[in-house]
């Protein structure tokens, strides 16, 4: 088995174990819910338990790899592989018992994303990809939509936990919502990227994310034929990401850039 497939196996085993544990725990009832960066940025005991399970499994199976996790995991490594873990992406959905939350695990080497999984326990869906190896949903290949006119595009976005930022972001969307099919705000960045990858939406954009939100999803989207960049079309980064069915990237980039300029 090559390295990418080996990493994929570790990621999918651990994402499934952690996600199924969190789903069972959520169904039994939440006990411990706290806030983080703002009064609406939540963390539960299952965010922490999911990260703990994944990190312990990685330390056991890949002891030389570096690990970065949203809930504080920080392990130095010597293998050249770094894992980025979002133990529950979509914690607000998890809190409300909405099904759109996922465990996201991505592995990167010096050349960028190498393997990644996004597992949605409540839907029983495992999205996966390796660099150059294609993207899959529960083992079947996926592709982004064929769409060339942005006015027909169903576009997903996310809003900040900061009320001030959220207001600015919503105002920007209001500037071009009449030029696209419609907007969705589903509440989990990793899932949003996978849904562009499999054609459930046509595009997704958001600001101020972290590497653990996008490490797996951006590879899955790329391998499914999507185009990603920052809003201006430069290399994608957590601070600014736009991922689309390939033929509408420039059009949507233009709409977002024009709306941002109008705001200033
Ligand atoms: C959040 C979700 C949300 C996005 C936020 C993220 P979390 O992650 O992905 O959709 O809008 O920017 O922080 O806090 O649920 O892991
Ligand atoms: Ca997240
Ligand atoms: Ca999270």
mmCIF file of C-alpha atoms and ligand atoms in Angstrom:
data_model
loop_
_atom_site.group_PDB
_atom_site.id
_atom_site.type_symbol
_atom_site.label_atom_id
_atom_site.label_comp_id
_atom_site.label_asym_id
_atom_site.label_seq_id
_atom_site.Cartn_x
_atom_site.Cartn_y
_atom_site.Cartn_z
ATOM 1 C CA UNK A 1 0.000 0.000 0.000
ATOM 2 C CA UNK A 2 1.413 3.444 -0.860
ATOM 3 C CA UNK A 3 1.784 6.137 1.807
ATOM 4 C CA UNK A 4 -1.303 8.128 0.772
ATOM 5 C CA UNK A 5 -3.552 5.060 0.983
ATOM 6 C CA UNK A 6 -2.002 4.075 4.285
ATOM 7 C CA UNK A 7 -2.797 7.549 5.688
ATOM 8 C CA UNK A 8 -6.299 7.377 4.233
ATOM 9 C CA UNK A 9 -6.967 4.109 6.029
ATOM 10 C CA UNK A 10 -5.803 5.549 9.363
ATOM 11 C CA UNK A 11 -7.909 8.686 8.828
ATOM 12 C CA UNK A 12 -11.073 6.828 7.832
ATOM 13 C CA UNK A 13 -10.814 4.306 10.706
ATOM 14 C CA UNK A 14 -10.335 7.068 13.277
ATOM 15 C CA UNK A 15 -12.954 9.437 11.799
ATOM 16 C CA UNK A 16 -15.535 6.657 11.821
ATOM 17 C CA UNK A 17 -14.709 5.590 15.387
ATOM 18 C CA UNK A 18 -14.735 9.176 16.713
ATOM 19 C CA UNK A 19 -17.829 10.222 14.765
ATOM 20 C CA UNK A 20 -19.869 7.181 15.776
ATOM 21 C CA UNK A 21 -18.836 7.716 19.408
ATOM 22 C CA UNK A 22 -19.945 11.373 19.255
ATOM 23 C CA UNK A 23 -23.238 10.491 17.546
ATOM 24 C CA UNK A 24 -24.043 7.869 20.201
ATOM 25 C CA UNK A 25 -23.076 10.339 22.922
ATOM 26 C CA UNK A 26 -25.203 13.116 21.413
ATOM 27 C CA UNK A 27 -28.207 10.780 21.303
ATOM 28 C CA UNK A 28 -27.669 9.914 24.982
ATOM 29 C CA UNK A 29 -27.697 13.643 25.856
ATOM 30 C CA UNK A 30 -25.231 16.516 26.190
ATOM 31 C CA UNK A 31 -23.924 17.308 29.674
ATOM 32 C CA UNK A 32 -21.130 19.789 29.215
ATOM 33 C CA UNK A 33 -21.424 22.711 26.769
ATOM 34 C CA UNK A 34 -19.100 25.726 26.979
ATOM 35 C CA UNK A 35 -18.232 28.756 24.865
ATOM 36 C CA UNK A 36 -14.895 29.610 23.180
ATOM 37 C CA UNK A 37 -14.074 32.711 21.069
ATOM 38 C CA UNK A 38 -17.527 34.369 21.385
ATOM 39 C CA UNK A 39 -20.796 33.717 23.230
ATOM 40 C CA UNK A 40 -22.033 31.697 20.221
ATOM 41 C CA UNK A 41 -18.837 29.683 19.556
ATOM 42 C CA UNK A 42 -19.602 26.453 21.409
ATOM 43 C CA UNK A 43 -17.587 23.410 22.462
ATOM 44 C CA UNK A 44 -19.009 20.189 23.934
ATOM 45 C CA UNK A 45 -17.513 17.220 25.754
ATOM 46 C CA UNK A 46 -17.781 15.323 22.464
ATOM 47 C CA UNK A 47 -15.536 17.775 20.552
ATOM 48 C CA UNK A 48 -12.864 16.991 23.126
ATOM 49 C CA UNK A 49 -13.565 13.241 23.310
ATOM 50 C CA UNK A 50 -13.500 12.957 19.513
ATOM 51 C CA UNK A 51 -10.131 14.717 19.302
ATOM 52 C CA UNK A 52 -8.734 12.576 22.136
ATOM 53 C CA UNK A 53 -9.768 9.337 20.425
ATOM 54 C CA UNK A 54 -8.268 10.443 17.101
ATOM 55 C CA UNK A 55 -4.992 11.701 18.579
ATOM 56 C CA UNK A 56 -4.494 8.531 20.644
ATOM 57 C CA UNK A 57 -5.138 6.401 17.568
ATOM 58 C CA UNK A 58 -2.672 8.432 15.506
ATOM 59 C CA UNK A 59 0.020 8.336 18.187
ATOM 60 C CA UNK A 60 -0.377 4.564 18.175
ATOM 61 C CA UNK A 61 -0.443 3.995 14.389
ATOM 62 C CA UNK A 62 1.682 6.918 13.113
ATOM 63 C CA UNK A 63 3.957 7.847 16.045
ATOM 64 C CA UNK A 64 6.353 10.016 13.975
ATOM 65 C CA UNK A 65 3.719 12.331 12.441
ATOM 66 C CA UNK A 66 2.917 15.873 13.597
ATOM 67 C CA UNK A 67 -0.642 16.605 14.749
ATOM 68 C CA UNK A 68 -2.633 19.835 14.956
ATOM 69 C CA UNK A 69 -6.163 19.642 16.372
ATOM 70 C CA UNK A 70 -8.773 22.338 16.925
ATOM 71 C CA UNK A 71 -9.304 21.470 20.580
ATOM 72 C CA UNK A 72 -5.636 21.921 21.431
ATOM 73 C CA UNK A 73 -3.750 18.871 20.128
ATOM 74 C CA UNK A 74 -0.244 19.915 19.142
ATOM 75 C CA UNK A 75 2.346 17.203 18.526
ATOM 76 C CA UNK A 76 5.697 17.724 16.782
ATOM 77 C CA UNK A 77 6.772 15.084 14.266
ATOM 78 C CA UNK A 78 9.762 13.899 12.256
ATOM 79 C CA UNK A 79 8.118 12.016 9.356
ATOM 80 C CA UNK A 80 7.239 15.088 7.240
ATOM 81 C CA UNK A 81 3.508 14.319 7.592
ATOM 82 C CA UNK A 82 1.205 16.701 9.501
ATOM 83 C CA UNK A 83 -2.367 15.816 10.414
ATOM 84 C CA UNK A 84 -5.047 18.512 10.751
ATOM 85 C CA UNK A 85 -8.042 17.430 12.814
ATOM 86 C CA UNK A 86 -11.422 19.073 13.243
ATOM 87 C CA UNK A 87 -12.983 16.618 15.714
ATOM 88 C CA UNK A 88 -16.490 18.022 15.141
ATOM 89 C CA UNK A 89 -16.924 20.486 12.297
ATOM 90 C CA UNK A 90 -20.370 22.028 12.666
ATOM 91 C CA UNK A 91 -20.574 22.079 16.458
ATOM 92 C CA UNK A 92 -23.610 24.397 16.370
ATOM 93 C CA UNK A 93 -25.460 21.819 14.242
ATOM 94 C CA UNK A 94 -24.306 19.072 16.630
ATOM 95 C CA UNK A 95 -25.650 21.084 19.562
ATOM 96 C CA UNK A 96 -29.058 21.457 17.915
ATOM 97 C CA UNK A 97 -29.100 17.803 16.767
ATOM 98 C CA UNK A 98 -29.026 18.807 13.107
ATOM 99 C CA UNK A 99 -27.354 16.103 10.971
ATOM 100 C CA UNK A 100 -24.795 18.361 9.224
ATOM 101 C CA UNK A 101 -21.679 17.889 11.326
ATOM 102 C CA UNK A 102 -18.581 15.914 10.495
ATOM 103 C CA UNK A 103 -15.219 14.662 11.624
ATOM 104 C CA UNK A 104 -12.568 16.096 9.293
ATOM 105 C CA UNK A 105 -9.054 14.650 9.134
ATOM 106 C CA UNK A 106 -6.463 15.715 6.569
ATOM 107 C CA UNK A 107 -2.798 14.715 6.149
ATOM 108 C CA UNK A 108 -0.295 16.997 4.426
ATOM 109 C CA UNK A 109 3.313 16.639 3.316
ATOM 110 C CA UNK A 110 5.692 19.267 1.900
ATOM 111 C CA UNK A 111 3.717 19.349 -1.335
ATOM 112 C CA UNK A 112 0.343 20.015 0.352
ATOM 113 C CA UNK A 113 -2.716 17.832 1.045
ATOM 114 C CA UNK A 114 -1.986 14.112 0.569
ATOM 115 C CA UNK A 115 -5.003 12.284 2.041
ATOM 116 C CA UNK A 116 -8.226 13.322 3.721
ATOM 117 C CA UNK A 117 -11.608 12.183 4.971
ATOM 118 C CA UNK A 118 -14.781 13.970 6.018
ATOM 119 C CA UNK A 119 -17.154 11.633 7.848
ATOM 120 C CA UNK A 120 -20.787 12.638 8.496
ATOM 121 C CA UNK A 121 -22.020 10.175 11.133
ATOM 122 C CA UNK A 122 -25.706 11.147 11.086
ATOM 123 C CA UNK A 123 -25.835 10.516 7.315
ATOM 124 C CA UNK A 124 -23.455 7.533 7.294
ATOM 125 C CA UNK A 125 -21.375 9.310 4.638
ATOM 126 C CA UNK A 126 -17.600 9.062 4.300
ATOM 127 C CA UNK A 127 -16.013 11.426 1.771
ATOM 128 C CA UNK A 128 -12.388 10.607 0.960
ATOM 129 C CA UNK A 129 -9.531 11.480 -1.358
ATOM 130 C CA UNK A 130 -5.833 10.979 -1.930
ATOM 131 C CA UNK A 131 -3.661 13.288 -4.021
ATOM 132 C CA UNK A 132 -3.920 12.135 -7.634
ATOM 133 C CA UNK A 133 -6.199 9.252 -6.637
ATOM 134 C CA UNK A 134 -9.655 10.785 -7.116
ATOM 135 C CA UNK A 135 -12.450 11.623 -4.674
ATOM 136 C CA UNK A 136 -15.087 9.257 -3.332
ATOM 137 C CA UNK A 137 -18.317 9.120 -1.331
ATOM 138 C CA UNK A 138 -18.687 5.791 0.448
ATOM 139 C CA UNK A 139 -16.282 4.309 -2.099
ATOM 140 C CA UNK A 140 -18.001 5.606 -5.255
ATOM 141 C CA UNK A 141 -16.276 8.276 -7.383
ATOM 142 C CA UNK A 142 -17.680 11.827 -7.181
ATOM 143 C CA UNK A 143 -17.445 14.853 -9.541
ATOM 144 C CA UNK A 144 -18.421 18.492 -9.254
ATOM 145 C CA UNK A 145 -21.330 19.828 -11.318
ATOM 146 C CA UNK A 146 -21.086 20.869 -14.931
ATOM 147 C CA UNK A 147 -22.404 24.433 -14.820
ATOM 148 C CA UNK A 148 -21.142 27.445 -16.738
ATOM 149 C CA UNK A 149 -23.529 30.280 -15.802
ATOM 150 C CA UNK A 150 -23.218 31.697 -12.302
ATOM 151 C CA UNK A 151 -26.825 32.928 -12.407
ATOM 152 C CA UNK A 152 -27.809 29.249 -12.141
ATOM 153 C CA UNK A 153 -25.429 28.500 -9.250
ATOM 154 C CA UNK A 154 -26.522 27.380 -5.783
ATOM 155 C CA UNK A 155 -23.865 28.950 -3.578
ATOM 156 C CA UNK A 156 -23.096 28.063 0.022
ATOM 157 C CA UNK A 157 -21.248 30.294 2.475
ATOM 158 C CA UNK A 158 -20.472 30.559 6.160
ATOM 159 C CA UNK A 159 -20.695 33.390 8.638
ATOM 160 C CA UNK A 160 -18.346 34.279 11.476
ATOM 161 C CA UNK A 161 -18.891 33.618 15.178
ATOM 162 C CA UNK A 162 -18.157 37.366 15.557
ATOM 163 C CA UNK A 163 -21.420 39.332 15.262
ATOM 164 C CA UNK A 164 -19.606 42.296 13.694
ATOM 165 C CA UNK A 165 -17.933 40.166 11.011
ATOM 166 C CA UNK A 166 -21.170 38.294 10.392
ATOM 167 C CA UNK A 167 -22.986 41.543 9.663
ATOM 168 C CA UNK A 168 -20.361 42.601 7.097
ATOM 169 C CA UNK A 169 -20.461 39.139 5.479
ATOM 170 C CA UNK A 170 -24.251 39.168 5.242
ATOM 171 C CA UNK A 171 -24.204 42.643 3.693
ATOM 172 C CA UNK A 172 -21.747 41.413 1.060
ATOM 173 C CA UNK A 173 -23.999 38.475 0.169
ATOM 174 C CA UNK A 174 -26.949 40.844 -0.156
ATOM 175 C CA UNK A 175 -25.058 42.677 -2.944
ATOM 176 C CA UNK A 176 -25.077 39.711 -5.342
ATOM 177 C CA UNK A 177 -27.752 37.275 -4.134
ATOM 178 C CA UNK A 178 -29.955 38.416 -7.050
ATOM 179 C CA UNK A 179 -27.210 37.351 -9.520
ATOM 180 C CA UNK A 180 -27.092 33.684 -8.444
ATOM 181 C CA UNK A 181 -29.712 30.933 -7.990
ATOM 182 C CA UNK A 182 -29.732 31.203 -4.185
ATOM 183 C CA UNK A 183 -27.645 31.036 -1.022
ATOM 184 C CA UNK A 184 -27.239 28.234 1.542
ATOM 185 C CA UNK A 185 -25.645 28.405 5.010
ATOM 186 C CA UNK A 186 -25.327 24.793 6.116
ATOM 187 C CA UNK A 187 -22.966 25.260 9.081
ATOM 188 C CA UNK A 188 -19.945 23.011 8.519
ATOM 189 C CA UNK A 189 -17.088 24.109 6.270
ATOM 190 C CA UNK A 190 -15.710 20.600 5.667
ATOM 191 C CA UNK A 191 -19.145 19.375 4.561
ATOM 192 C CA UNK A 192 -19.662 22.448 2.373
ATOM 193 C CA UNK A 193 -16.450 21.621 0.482
ATOM 194 C CA UNK A 194 -17.517 17.968 0.068
ATOM 195 C CA UNK A 195 -20.952 19.034 -1.163
ATOM 196 C CA UNK A 196 -19.364 21.137 -3.924
ATOM 197 C CA UNK A 197 -17.234 18.080 -4.710
ATOM 198 C CA UNK A 198 -20.254 15.802 -5.192
ATOM 199 C CA UNK A 199 -22.555 18.344 -6.866
ATOM 200 C CA UNK A 200 -25.055 18.949 -4.040
ATOM 201 C CA UNK A 201 -24.136 22.625 -4.348
ATOM 202 C CA UNK A 202 -22.227 24.499 -7.080
ATOM 203 C CA UNK A 203 -19.899 26.668 -4.995
ATOM 204 C CA UNK A 204 -18.807 27.600 -1.481
ATOM 205 C CA UNK A 205 -16.900 30.539 -0.055
ATOM 206 C CA UNK A 206 -15.936 31.661 3.448
ATOM 207 C CA UNK A 207 -13.366 33.721 5.370
ATOM 208 C CA UNK A 208 -11.403 33.275 8.595
ATOM 209 C CA UNK A 209 -11.308 29.493 8.683
ATOM 210 C CA UNK A 210 -8.477 27.345 10.035
ATOM 211 C CA UNK A 211 -6.384 24.661 8.378
ATOM 212 C CA UNK A 212 -8.325 21.922 10.210
ATOM 213 C CA UNK A 213 -11.579 23.135 8.588
ATOM 214 C CA UNK A 214 -10.277 22.775 5.027
ATOM 215 C CA UNK A 215 -7.315 20.333 4.975
ATOM 216 C CA UNK A 216 -9.431 17.313 3.998
ATOM 217 C CA UNK A 217 -12.251 19.081 2.147
ATOM 218 C CA UNK A 218 -10.044 21.057 -0.206
ATOM 219 C CA UNK A 219 -8.291 17.878 -1.376
ATOM 220 C CA UNK A 220 -11.630 16.092 -1.834
ATOM 221 C CA UNK A 221 -12.929 19.064 -3.848
ATOM 222 C CA UNK A 222 -9.762 19.260 -5.959
ATOM 223 C CA UNK A 223 -9.830 15.548 -6.735
ATOM 224 C CA UNK A 224 -13.504 15.844 -7.723
ATOM 225 C CA UNK A 225 -12.626 18.453 -10.349
ATOM 226 C CA UNK A 226 -13.440 21.645 -8.442
ATOM 227 C CA UNK A 227 -11.428 24.836 -8.687
ATOM 228 C CA UNK A 228 -10.302 26.533 -5.456
ATOM 229 C CA UNK A 229 -8.629 29.844 -4.717
ATOM 230 C CA UNK A 230 -8.911 32.868 -2.541
ATOM 231 C CA UNK A 231 -11.606 35.335 -3.602
ATOM 232 C CA UNK A 232 -9.212 36.954 -6.120
ATOM 233 C CA UNK A 233 -8.158 33.617 -7.617
ATOM 234 C CA UNK A 234 -4.779 33.255 -5.906
ATOM 235 C CA UNK A 235 -3.900 30.120 -3.905
ATOM 236 C CA UNK A 236 -6.643 29.150 -1.428
ATOM 237 C CA UNK A 237 -5.944 29.769 2.246
ATOM 238 C CA UNK A 238 -7.928 29.341 5.460
ATOM 239 C CA UNK A 239 -8.331 33.125 5.693
ATOM 240 C CA UNK A 240 -10.214 33.159 2.381
ATOM 241 C CA UNK A 241 -11.493 30.256 0.341
ATOM 242 C CA UNK A 242 -13.672 29.955 -2.748
ATOM 243 C CA UNK A 243 -14.335 26.478 -4.185
ATOM 244 C CA UNK A 244 -16.558 26.017 -7.227
ATOM 245 C CA UNK A 245 -17.571 23.822 -10.104
ATOM 246 C CA UNK A 246 -14.664 24.820 -12.376
ATOM 247 C CA UNK A 247 -16.374 26.904 -15.074
ATOM 248 C CA UNK A 248 -18.020 29.390 -12.678
ATOM 249 C CA UNK A 249 -14.971 30.236 -10.558
ATOM 250 C CA UNK A 250 -14.063 33.472 -12.357
ATOM 251 C CA UNK A 251 -17.674 34.697 -12.473
ATOM 252 C CA UNK A 252 -18.266 34.115 -8.756
ATOM 253 C CA UNK A 253 -14.863 35.525 -7.865
ATOM 254 C CA UNK A 254 -15.891 38.670 -9.784
ATOM 255 C CA UNK A 255 -19.191 38.970 -7.904
ATOM 256 C CA UNK A 256 -17.560 38.511 -4.474
ATOM 257 C CA UNK A 257 -14.720 40.949 -5.249
ATOM 258 C CA UNK A 258 -17.127 43.591 -6.578
ATOM 259 C CA UNK A 259 -19.385 43.217 -3.516
ATOM 260 C CA UNK A 260 -16.383 43.504 -1.183
ATOM 261 C CA UNK A 261 -15.134 46.652 -2.966
ATOM 262 C CA UNK A 262 -18.595 48.233 -2.813
ATOM 263 C CA UNK A 263 -18.610 47.720 0.950
ATOM 264 C CA UNK A 264 -15.392 49.667 1.512
HETATM 265 C C1 LIG B 1 -17.251 26.178 11.990
HETATM 266 C C2 LIG B 1 -18.105 25.646 10.876
HETATM 267 C C3 LIG B 1 -18.913 26.756 10.266
HETATM 268 C C4 LIG B 1 -18.047 27.886 9.787
HETATM 269 C C5 LIG B 1 -17.155 28.395 10.896
HETATM 270 C C6 LIG B 1 -16.329 27.240 11.475
HETATM 271 P P1 LIG B 1 -16.768 24.528 14.056
HETATM 272 O O1 LIG B 1 -16.472 25.154 12.560
HETATM 273 O O2 LIG B 1 -17.301 25.037 9.883
HETATM 274 O O3 LIG B 1 -19.666 26.309 9.152
HETATM 275 O O4 LIG B 1 -18.862 28.932 9.327
HETATM 276 O O5 LIG B 1 -16.302 29.368 10.358
HETATM 277 O O6 LIG B 1 -15.517 27.719 12.497
HETATM 278 O O7 LIG B 1 -16.572 25.644 15.032
HETATM 279 O O8 LIG B 1 -18.153 24.007 14.047
HETATM 280 O O9 LIG B 1 -15.709 23.473 14.117
HETATM 281 CA CA1 LIG B 2 -14.593 23.742 12.052
HETATM 282 CA CA1 LIG B 3 -14.735 22.016 15.426
#
